[in-house]
mmCIF file of C-alpha atoms in Angstrom:
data_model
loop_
_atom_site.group_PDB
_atom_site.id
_atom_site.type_symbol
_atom_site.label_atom_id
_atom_site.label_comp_id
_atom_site.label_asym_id
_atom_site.label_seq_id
_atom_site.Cartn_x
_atom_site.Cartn_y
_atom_site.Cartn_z
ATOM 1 C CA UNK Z 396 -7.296 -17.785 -73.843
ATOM 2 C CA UNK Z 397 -5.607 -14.414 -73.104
ATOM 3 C CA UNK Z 398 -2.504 -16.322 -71.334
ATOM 4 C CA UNK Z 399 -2.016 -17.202 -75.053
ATOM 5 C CA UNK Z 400 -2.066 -13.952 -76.372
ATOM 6 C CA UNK Z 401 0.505 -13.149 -74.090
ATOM 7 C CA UNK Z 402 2.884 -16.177 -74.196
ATOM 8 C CA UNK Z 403 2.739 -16.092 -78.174
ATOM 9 C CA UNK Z 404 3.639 -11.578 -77.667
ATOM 10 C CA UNK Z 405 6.131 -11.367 -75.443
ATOM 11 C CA UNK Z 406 6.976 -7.837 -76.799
ATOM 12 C CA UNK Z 407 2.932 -6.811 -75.628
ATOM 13 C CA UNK Z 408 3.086 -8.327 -72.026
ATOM 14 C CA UNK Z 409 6.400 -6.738 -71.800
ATOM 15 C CA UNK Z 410 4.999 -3.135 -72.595
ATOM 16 C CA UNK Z 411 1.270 -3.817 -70.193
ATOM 17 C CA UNK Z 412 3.690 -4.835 -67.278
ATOM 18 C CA UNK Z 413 5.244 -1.473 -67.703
ATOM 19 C CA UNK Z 414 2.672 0.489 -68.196
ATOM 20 C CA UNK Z 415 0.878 -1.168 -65.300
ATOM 21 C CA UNK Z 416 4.241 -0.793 -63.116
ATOM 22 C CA UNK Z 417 3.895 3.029 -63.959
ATOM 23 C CA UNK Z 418 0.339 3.405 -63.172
ATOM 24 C CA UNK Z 419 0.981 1.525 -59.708
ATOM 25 C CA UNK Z 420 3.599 4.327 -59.344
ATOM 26 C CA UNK Z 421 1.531 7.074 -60.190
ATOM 27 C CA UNK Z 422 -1.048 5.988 -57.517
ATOM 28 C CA UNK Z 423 0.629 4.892 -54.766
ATOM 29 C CA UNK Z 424 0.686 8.158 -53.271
ATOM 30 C CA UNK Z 425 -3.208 9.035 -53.584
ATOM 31 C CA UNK Z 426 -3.753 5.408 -51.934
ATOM 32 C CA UNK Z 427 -5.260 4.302 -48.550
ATOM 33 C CA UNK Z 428 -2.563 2.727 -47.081
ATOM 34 C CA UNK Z 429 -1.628 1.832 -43.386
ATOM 35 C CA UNK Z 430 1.230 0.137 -41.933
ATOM 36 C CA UNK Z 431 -0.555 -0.756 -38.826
ATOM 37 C CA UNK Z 432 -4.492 -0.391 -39.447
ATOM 38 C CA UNK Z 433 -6.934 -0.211 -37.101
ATOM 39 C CA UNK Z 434 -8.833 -3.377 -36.036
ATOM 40 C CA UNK Z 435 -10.661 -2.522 -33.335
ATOM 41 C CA UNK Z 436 -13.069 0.412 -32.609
ATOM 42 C CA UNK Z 437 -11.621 3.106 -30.605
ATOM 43 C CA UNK Z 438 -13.703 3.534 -27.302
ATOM 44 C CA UNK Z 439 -14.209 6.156 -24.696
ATOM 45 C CA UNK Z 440 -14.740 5.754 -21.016
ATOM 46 C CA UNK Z 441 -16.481 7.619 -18.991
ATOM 47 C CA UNK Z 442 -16.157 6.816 -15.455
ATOM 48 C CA UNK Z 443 -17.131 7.792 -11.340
ATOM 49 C CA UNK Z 444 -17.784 6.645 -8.210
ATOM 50 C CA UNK Z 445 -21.130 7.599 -5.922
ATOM 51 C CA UNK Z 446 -20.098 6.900 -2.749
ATOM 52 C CA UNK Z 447 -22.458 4.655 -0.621
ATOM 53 C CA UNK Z 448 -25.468 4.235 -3.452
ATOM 54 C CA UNK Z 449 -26.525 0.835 -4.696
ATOM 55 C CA UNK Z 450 -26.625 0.088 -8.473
ATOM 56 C CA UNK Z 451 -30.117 0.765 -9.036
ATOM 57 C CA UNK Z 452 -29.354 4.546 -7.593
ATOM 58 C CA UNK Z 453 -26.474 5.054 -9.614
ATOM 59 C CA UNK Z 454 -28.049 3.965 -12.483
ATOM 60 C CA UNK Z 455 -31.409 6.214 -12.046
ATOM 61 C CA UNK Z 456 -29.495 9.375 -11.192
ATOM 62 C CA UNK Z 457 -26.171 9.141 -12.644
ATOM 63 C CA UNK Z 458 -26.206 6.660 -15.582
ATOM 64 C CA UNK Z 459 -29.272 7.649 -17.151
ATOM 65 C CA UNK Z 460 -28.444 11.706 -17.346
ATOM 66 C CA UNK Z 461 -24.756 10.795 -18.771
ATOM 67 C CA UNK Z 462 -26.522 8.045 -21.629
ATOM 68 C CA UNK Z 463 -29.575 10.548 -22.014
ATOM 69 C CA UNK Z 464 -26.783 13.479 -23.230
ATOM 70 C CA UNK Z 465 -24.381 11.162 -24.797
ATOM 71 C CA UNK Z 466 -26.375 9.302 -27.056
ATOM 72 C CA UNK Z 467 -25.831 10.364 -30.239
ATOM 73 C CA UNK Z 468 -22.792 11.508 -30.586
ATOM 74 C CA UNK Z 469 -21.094 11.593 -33.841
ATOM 75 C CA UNK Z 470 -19.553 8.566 -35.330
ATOM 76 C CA UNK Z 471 -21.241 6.567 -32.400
ATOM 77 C CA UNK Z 472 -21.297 2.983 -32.825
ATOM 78 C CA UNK Z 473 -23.022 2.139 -29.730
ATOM 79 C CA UNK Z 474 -23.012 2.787 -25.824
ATOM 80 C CA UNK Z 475 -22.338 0.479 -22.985
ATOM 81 C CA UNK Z 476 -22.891 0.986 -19.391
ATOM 82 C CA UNK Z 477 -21.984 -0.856 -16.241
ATOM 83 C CA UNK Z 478 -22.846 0.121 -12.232
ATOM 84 C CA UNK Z 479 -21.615 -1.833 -9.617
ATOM 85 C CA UNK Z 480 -22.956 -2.127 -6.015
ATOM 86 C CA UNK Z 481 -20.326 -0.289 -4.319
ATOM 87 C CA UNK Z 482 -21.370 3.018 -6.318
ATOM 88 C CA UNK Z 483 -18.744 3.009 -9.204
ATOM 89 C CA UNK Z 484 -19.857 3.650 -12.845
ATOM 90 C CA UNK Z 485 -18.410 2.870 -16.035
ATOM 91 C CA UNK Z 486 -19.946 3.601 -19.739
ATOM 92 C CA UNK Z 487 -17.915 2.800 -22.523
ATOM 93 C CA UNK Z 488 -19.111 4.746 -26.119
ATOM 94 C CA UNK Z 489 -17.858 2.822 -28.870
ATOM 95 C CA UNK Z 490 -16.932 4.616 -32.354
ATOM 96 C CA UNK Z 491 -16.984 3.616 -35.832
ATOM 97 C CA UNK Z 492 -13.479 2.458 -37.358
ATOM 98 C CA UNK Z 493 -11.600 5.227 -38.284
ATOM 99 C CA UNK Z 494 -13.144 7.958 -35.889
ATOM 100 C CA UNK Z 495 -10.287 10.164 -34.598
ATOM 101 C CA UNK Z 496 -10.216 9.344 -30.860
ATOM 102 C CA UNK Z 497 -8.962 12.536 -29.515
ATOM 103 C CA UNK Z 498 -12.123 14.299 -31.549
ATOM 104 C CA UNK Z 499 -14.751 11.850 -30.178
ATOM 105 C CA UNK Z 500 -13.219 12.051 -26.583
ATOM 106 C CA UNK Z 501 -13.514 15.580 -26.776
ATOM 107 C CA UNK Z 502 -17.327 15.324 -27.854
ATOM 108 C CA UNK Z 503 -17.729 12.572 -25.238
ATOM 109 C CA UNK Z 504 -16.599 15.171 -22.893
ATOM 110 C CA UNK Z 505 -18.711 17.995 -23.645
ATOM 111 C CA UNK Z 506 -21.743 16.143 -23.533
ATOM 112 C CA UNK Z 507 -20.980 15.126 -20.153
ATOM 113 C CA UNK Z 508 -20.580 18.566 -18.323
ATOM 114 C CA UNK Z 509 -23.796 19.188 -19.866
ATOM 115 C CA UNK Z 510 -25.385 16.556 -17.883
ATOM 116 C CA UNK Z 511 -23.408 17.325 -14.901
ATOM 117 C CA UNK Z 512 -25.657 19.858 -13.465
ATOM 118 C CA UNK Z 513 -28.608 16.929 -12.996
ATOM 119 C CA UNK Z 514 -26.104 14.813 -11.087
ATOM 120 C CA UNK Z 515 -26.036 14.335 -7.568
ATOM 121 C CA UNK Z 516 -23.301 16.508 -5.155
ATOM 122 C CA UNK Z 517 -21.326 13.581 -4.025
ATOM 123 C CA UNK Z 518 -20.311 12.122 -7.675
ATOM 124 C CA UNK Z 519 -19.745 15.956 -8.914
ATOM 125 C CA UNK Z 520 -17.329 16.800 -5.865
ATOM 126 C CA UNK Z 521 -15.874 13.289 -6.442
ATOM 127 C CA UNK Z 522 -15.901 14.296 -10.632
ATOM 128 C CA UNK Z 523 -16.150 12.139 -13.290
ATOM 129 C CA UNK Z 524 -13.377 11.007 -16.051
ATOM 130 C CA UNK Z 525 -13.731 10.956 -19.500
ATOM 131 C CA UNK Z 526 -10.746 9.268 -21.322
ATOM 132 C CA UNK Z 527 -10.015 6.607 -24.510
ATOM 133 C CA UNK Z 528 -9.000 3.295 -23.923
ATOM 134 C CA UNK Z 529 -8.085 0.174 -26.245
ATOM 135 C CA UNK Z 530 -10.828 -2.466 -25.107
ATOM 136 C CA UNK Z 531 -7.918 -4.959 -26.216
ATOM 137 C CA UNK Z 532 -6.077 -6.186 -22.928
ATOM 138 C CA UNK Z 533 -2.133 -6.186 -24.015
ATOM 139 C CA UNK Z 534 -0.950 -8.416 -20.993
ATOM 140 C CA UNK Z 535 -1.978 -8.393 -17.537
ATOM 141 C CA UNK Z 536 0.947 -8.071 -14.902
ATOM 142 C CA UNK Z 537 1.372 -9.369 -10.980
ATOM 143 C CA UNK Z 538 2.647 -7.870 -8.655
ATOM 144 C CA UNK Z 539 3.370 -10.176 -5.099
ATOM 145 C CA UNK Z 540 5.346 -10.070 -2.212
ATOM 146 C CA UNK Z 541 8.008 -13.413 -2.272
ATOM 147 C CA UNK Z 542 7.624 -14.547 1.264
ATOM 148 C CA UNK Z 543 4.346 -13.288 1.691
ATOM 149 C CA UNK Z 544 5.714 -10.205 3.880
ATOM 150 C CA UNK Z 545 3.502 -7.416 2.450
ATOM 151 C CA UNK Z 546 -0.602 -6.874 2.419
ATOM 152 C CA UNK Z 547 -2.525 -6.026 -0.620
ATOM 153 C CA UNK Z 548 -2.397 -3.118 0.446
ATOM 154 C CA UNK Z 549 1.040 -2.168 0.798
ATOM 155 C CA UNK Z 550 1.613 -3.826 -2.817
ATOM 156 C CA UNK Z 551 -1.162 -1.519 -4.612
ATOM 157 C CA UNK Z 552 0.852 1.405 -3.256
ATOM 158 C CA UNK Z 553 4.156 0.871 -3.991
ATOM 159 C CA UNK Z 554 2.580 0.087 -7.669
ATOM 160 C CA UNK Z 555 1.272 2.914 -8.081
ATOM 161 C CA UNK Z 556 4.079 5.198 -6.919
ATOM 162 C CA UNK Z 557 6.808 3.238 -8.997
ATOM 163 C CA UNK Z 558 5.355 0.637 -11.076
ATOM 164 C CA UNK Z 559 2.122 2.134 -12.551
ATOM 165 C CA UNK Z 560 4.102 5.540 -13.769
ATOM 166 C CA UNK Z 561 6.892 3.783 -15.708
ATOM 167 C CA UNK Z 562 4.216 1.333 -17.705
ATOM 168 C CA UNK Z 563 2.667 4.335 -19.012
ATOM 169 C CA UNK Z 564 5.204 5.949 -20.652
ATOM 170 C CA UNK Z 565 5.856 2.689 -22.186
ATOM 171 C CA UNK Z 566 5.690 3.481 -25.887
ATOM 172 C CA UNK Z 567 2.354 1.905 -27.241
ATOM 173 C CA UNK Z 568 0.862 1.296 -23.974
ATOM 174 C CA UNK Z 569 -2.602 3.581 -23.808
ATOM 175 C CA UNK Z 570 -3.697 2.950 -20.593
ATOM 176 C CA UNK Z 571 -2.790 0.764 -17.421
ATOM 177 C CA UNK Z 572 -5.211 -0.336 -14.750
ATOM 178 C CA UNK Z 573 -4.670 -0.876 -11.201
ATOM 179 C CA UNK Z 574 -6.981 -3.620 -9.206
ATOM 180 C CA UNK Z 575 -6.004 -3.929 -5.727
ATOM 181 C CA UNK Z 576 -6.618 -1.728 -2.344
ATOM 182 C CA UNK Z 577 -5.601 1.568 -2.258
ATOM 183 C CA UNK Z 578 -4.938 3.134 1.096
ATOM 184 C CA UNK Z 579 -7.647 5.346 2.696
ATOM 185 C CA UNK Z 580 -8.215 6.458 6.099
ATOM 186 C CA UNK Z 581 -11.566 4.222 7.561
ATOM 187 C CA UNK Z 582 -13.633 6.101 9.494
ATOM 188 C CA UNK Z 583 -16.418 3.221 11.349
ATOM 189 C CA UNK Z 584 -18.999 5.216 12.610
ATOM 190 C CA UNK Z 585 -20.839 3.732 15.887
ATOM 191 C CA UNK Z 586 -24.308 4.464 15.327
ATOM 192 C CA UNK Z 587 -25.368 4.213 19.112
ATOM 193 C CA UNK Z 588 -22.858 5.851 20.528
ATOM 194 C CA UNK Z 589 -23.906 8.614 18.159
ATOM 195 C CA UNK Z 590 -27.518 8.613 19.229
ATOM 196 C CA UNK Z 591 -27.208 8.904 22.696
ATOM 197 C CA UNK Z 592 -25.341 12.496 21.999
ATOM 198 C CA UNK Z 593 -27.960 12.626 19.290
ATOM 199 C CA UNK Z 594 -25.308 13.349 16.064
ATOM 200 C CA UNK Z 595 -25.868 12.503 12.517
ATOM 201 C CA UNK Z 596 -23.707 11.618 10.356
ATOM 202 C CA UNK Z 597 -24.164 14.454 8.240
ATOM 203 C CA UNK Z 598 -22.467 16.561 11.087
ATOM 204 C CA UNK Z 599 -19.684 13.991 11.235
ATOM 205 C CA UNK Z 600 -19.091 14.773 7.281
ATOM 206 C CA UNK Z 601 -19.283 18.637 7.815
ATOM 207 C CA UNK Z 602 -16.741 18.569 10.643
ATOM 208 C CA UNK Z 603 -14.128 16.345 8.433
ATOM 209 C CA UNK Z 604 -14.563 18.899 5.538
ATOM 210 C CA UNK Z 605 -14.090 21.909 7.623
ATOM 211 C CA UNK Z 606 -11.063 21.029 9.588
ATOM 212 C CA UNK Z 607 -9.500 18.627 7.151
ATOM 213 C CA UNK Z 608 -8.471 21.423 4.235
ATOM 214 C CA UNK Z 609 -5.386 22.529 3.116
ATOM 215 C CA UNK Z 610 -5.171 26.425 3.324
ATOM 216 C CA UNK Z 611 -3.355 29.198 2.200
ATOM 217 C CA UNK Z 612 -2.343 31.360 5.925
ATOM 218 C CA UNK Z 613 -0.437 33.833 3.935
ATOM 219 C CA UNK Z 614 2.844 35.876 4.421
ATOM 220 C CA UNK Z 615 3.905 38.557 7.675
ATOM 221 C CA UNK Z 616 5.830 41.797 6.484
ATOM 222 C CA UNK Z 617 4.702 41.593 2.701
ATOM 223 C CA UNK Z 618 4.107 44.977 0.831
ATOM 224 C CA UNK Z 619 2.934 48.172 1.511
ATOM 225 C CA UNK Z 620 4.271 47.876 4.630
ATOM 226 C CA UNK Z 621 4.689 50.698 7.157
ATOM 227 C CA UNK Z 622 7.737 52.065 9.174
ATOM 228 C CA UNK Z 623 11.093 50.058 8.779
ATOM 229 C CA UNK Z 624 10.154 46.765 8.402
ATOM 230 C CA UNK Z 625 12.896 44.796 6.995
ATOM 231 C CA UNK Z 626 11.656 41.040 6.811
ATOM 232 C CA UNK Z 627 8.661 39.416 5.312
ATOM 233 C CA UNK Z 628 8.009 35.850 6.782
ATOM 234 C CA UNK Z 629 5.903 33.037 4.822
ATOM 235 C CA UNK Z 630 3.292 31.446 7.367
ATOM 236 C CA UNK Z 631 2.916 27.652 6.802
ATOM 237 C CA UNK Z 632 0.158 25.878 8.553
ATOM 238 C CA UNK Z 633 -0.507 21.964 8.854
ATOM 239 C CA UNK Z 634 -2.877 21.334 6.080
ATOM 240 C CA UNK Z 635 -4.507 18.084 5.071
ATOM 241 C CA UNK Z 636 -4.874 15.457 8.256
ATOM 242 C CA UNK Z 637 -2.499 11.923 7.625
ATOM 243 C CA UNK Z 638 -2.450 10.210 10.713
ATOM 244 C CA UNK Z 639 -5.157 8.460 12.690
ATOM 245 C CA UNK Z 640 -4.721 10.461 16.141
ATOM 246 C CA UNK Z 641 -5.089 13.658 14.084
ATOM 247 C CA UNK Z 642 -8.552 12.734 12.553
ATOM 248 C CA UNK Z 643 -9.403 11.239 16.275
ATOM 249 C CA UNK Z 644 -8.949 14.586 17.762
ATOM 250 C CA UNK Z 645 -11.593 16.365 14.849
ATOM 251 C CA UNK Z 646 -13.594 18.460 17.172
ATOM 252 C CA UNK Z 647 -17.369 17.136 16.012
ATOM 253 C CA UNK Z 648 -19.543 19.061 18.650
ATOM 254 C CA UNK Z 649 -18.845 21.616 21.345
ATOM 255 C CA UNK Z 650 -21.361 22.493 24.059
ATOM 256 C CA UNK Z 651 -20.630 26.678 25.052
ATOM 257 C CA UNK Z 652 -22.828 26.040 28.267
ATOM 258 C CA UNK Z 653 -20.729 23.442 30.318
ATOM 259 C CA UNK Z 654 -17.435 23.914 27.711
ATOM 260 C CA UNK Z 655 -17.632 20.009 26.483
ATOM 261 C CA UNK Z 656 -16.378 18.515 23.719
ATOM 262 C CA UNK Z 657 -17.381 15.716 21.536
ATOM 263 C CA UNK Z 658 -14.227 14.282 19.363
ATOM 264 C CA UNK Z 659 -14.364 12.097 16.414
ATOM 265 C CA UNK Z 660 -12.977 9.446 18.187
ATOM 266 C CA UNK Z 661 -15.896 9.557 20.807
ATOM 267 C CA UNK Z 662 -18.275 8.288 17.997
ATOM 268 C CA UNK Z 663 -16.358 6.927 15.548
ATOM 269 C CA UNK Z 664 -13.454 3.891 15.600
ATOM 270 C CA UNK Z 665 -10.752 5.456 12.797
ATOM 271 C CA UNK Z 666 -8.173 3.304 10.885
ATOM 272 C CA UNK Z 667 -6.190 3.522 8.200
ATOM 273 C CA UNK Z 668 -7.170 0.710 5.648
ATOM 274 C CA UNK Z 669 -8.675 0.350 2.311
ATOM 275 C CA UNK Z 670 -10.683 2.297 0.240
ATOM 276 C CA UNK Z 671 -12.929 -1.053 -1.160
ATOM 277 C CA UNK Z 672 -13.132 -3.951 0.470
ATOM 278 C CA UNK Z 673 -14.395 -5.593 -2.136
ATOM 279 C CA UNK Z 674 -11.761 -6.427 -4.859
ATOM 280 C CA UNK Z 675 -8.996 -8.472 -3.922
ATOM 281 C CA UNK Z 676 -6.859 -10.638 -5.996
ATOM 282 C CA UNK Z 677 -4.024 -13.581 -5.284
ATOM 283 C CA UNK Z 678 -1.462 -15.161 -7.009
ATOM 284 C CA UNK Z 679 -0.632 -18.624 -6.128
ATOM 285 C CA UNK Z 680 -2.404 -17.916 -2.417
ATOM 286 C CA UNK Z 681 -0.646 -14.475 -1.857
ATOM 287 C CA UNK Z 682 -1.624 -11.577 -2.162
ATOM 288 C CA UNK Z 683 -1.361 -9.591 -5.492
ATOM 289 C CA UNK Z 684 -1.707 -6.256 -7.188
ATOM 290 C CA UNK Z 685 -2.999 -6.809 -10.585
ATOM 291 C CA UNK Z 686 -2.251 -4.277 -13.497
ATOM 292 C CA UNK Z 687 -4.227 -4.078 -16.534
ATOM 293 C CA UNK Z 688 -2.209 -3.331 -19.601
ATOM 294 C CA UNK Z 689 -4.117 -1.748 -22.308
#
């Protein structure tokens, strides 16, 4: 037995041990070592939204131009993809263990503006975003009102102007999630009311994107100026619309010949609400913001 050799030499197993010891040494630096090795495979998301399509449109003209271009990027492990009926997207492109994230996001994202051209105008005004993500959820946190005095949707925004923010500059924390109701000004459309002045609601959309921008008006006095002008003056102008009377007064149609005027809120019933109605969550029976902490 060599435990024999050993026990009966103490002088040899005294000089291996060292010389192993010093080999060990020697090596440790050239060695594939980790203090906190990876475990998982590092993902990237690519998500959007296509307002008003079902899942089988999203999924003929959005998901398949996005898997079409991203398949095969390098160090992919394999793609996933996910549309929902309210017209939002999510594909999730899994990498090998030990792909550098920031590399493969950046592939991820080239190969999606090249299939951006072949997608339709709403999801490319509405853009799409590429980003990594841990798949592992850390904890999941709830946010509630204590005697039930706040809506959903109050909650989701005062998460995500204080809450939300501070989580992510949590060291560690990659990404944090936010499923509740954001606030979004409703616009209910009233489909015979529309017909009898015969509008579409294309012309509805065109009248909310022409009078509800935010502008640059410019400056008064500003160089080369002529004579002895003394002051320049900065114009400011009201730019985007916030309250419900101001999108009620949007000017949708005006008739030259008899000086009429058809107003948003002539067709239309406006409120300020939710964007999606359809994710809510509760804690306990009340109402709850729920963040996602990846």
């Amino acid at each position: 037995m060599i435990s024999d050799v050993f026990i009966k030499r103490p002088v040899t197993a005294i000089v291996v041990s060292i010389v192993l010891v010093l080999l060990g040494g020697l090596a440790l630096r050239s060695l594939p070592i980790s203090q906190y090795p990876d475990i998982s495979p590092p993902v990237v998301q690519i998500s959007g939204s296509y307002t008003g399509a079902d899942a089988l449109t999203v999924e003929q003209t959005v998901l398949t131009p996005i898997e079409t271009q991203v398949n095969g990027t390098p160090g992919m492990a394999y793609l996933s993809s996910n549309a929902t009926s309210d017209g939002r997207i999510s594909s999730n492109v899994t990498f090998e263990i030990g792909t550098n994230v920031d590399i493969a996001t950046l592939d991820v994202q080239n190969r999606v503006s090249v299939a951006q051209p072949q997608l339709p105008d709403e999801v490319k005004r509405l853009g799409l975003t590429v980003k990594k993500r841990n798949p592992t959820i850390l904890m999941v946190v709830a946010l509630t009102s204590p005697n039930k005095t706040h809506d959903i949707k109050f909650l989701d925004n005062y998460t995500n102007i204080y809450v939300r923010d501070a989580l992510l500059r949590v060291k560690g924390v990659g990404d944090v999630q936010s499923i509740g109701q954001d606030f979004s000004m409703r616009i209910w459309l009233k489909p015979d009311r529309m017909a009898q002045l015969g509008l579409s609601a294309a012309e509805v959309t065109a009248a909310l994107q022409e009078q509800n921008v935010q502008v640059a008006a410019g400056s008064v006095g500003s160089a080369p100026q002529y004579g002895s002008q003394a002051f320049e003056y900065t114009l400011f102008v009201n730019g985007r619309l916030s309250k419900v009377e101001d999108f009620e007064n949007i000017i949708v149609r005006t008739k030259p010949e008899d000086g009429s005027v058809v107003y948003l809120k002539d067709v239309a019933r406006v409120q300020l609400g939710s964007f999606d109605y359809a994710r809510a969550s509760f804690v306990n029976g009340a109402p709850a913001t729920l963040l996602l902490v990846n």
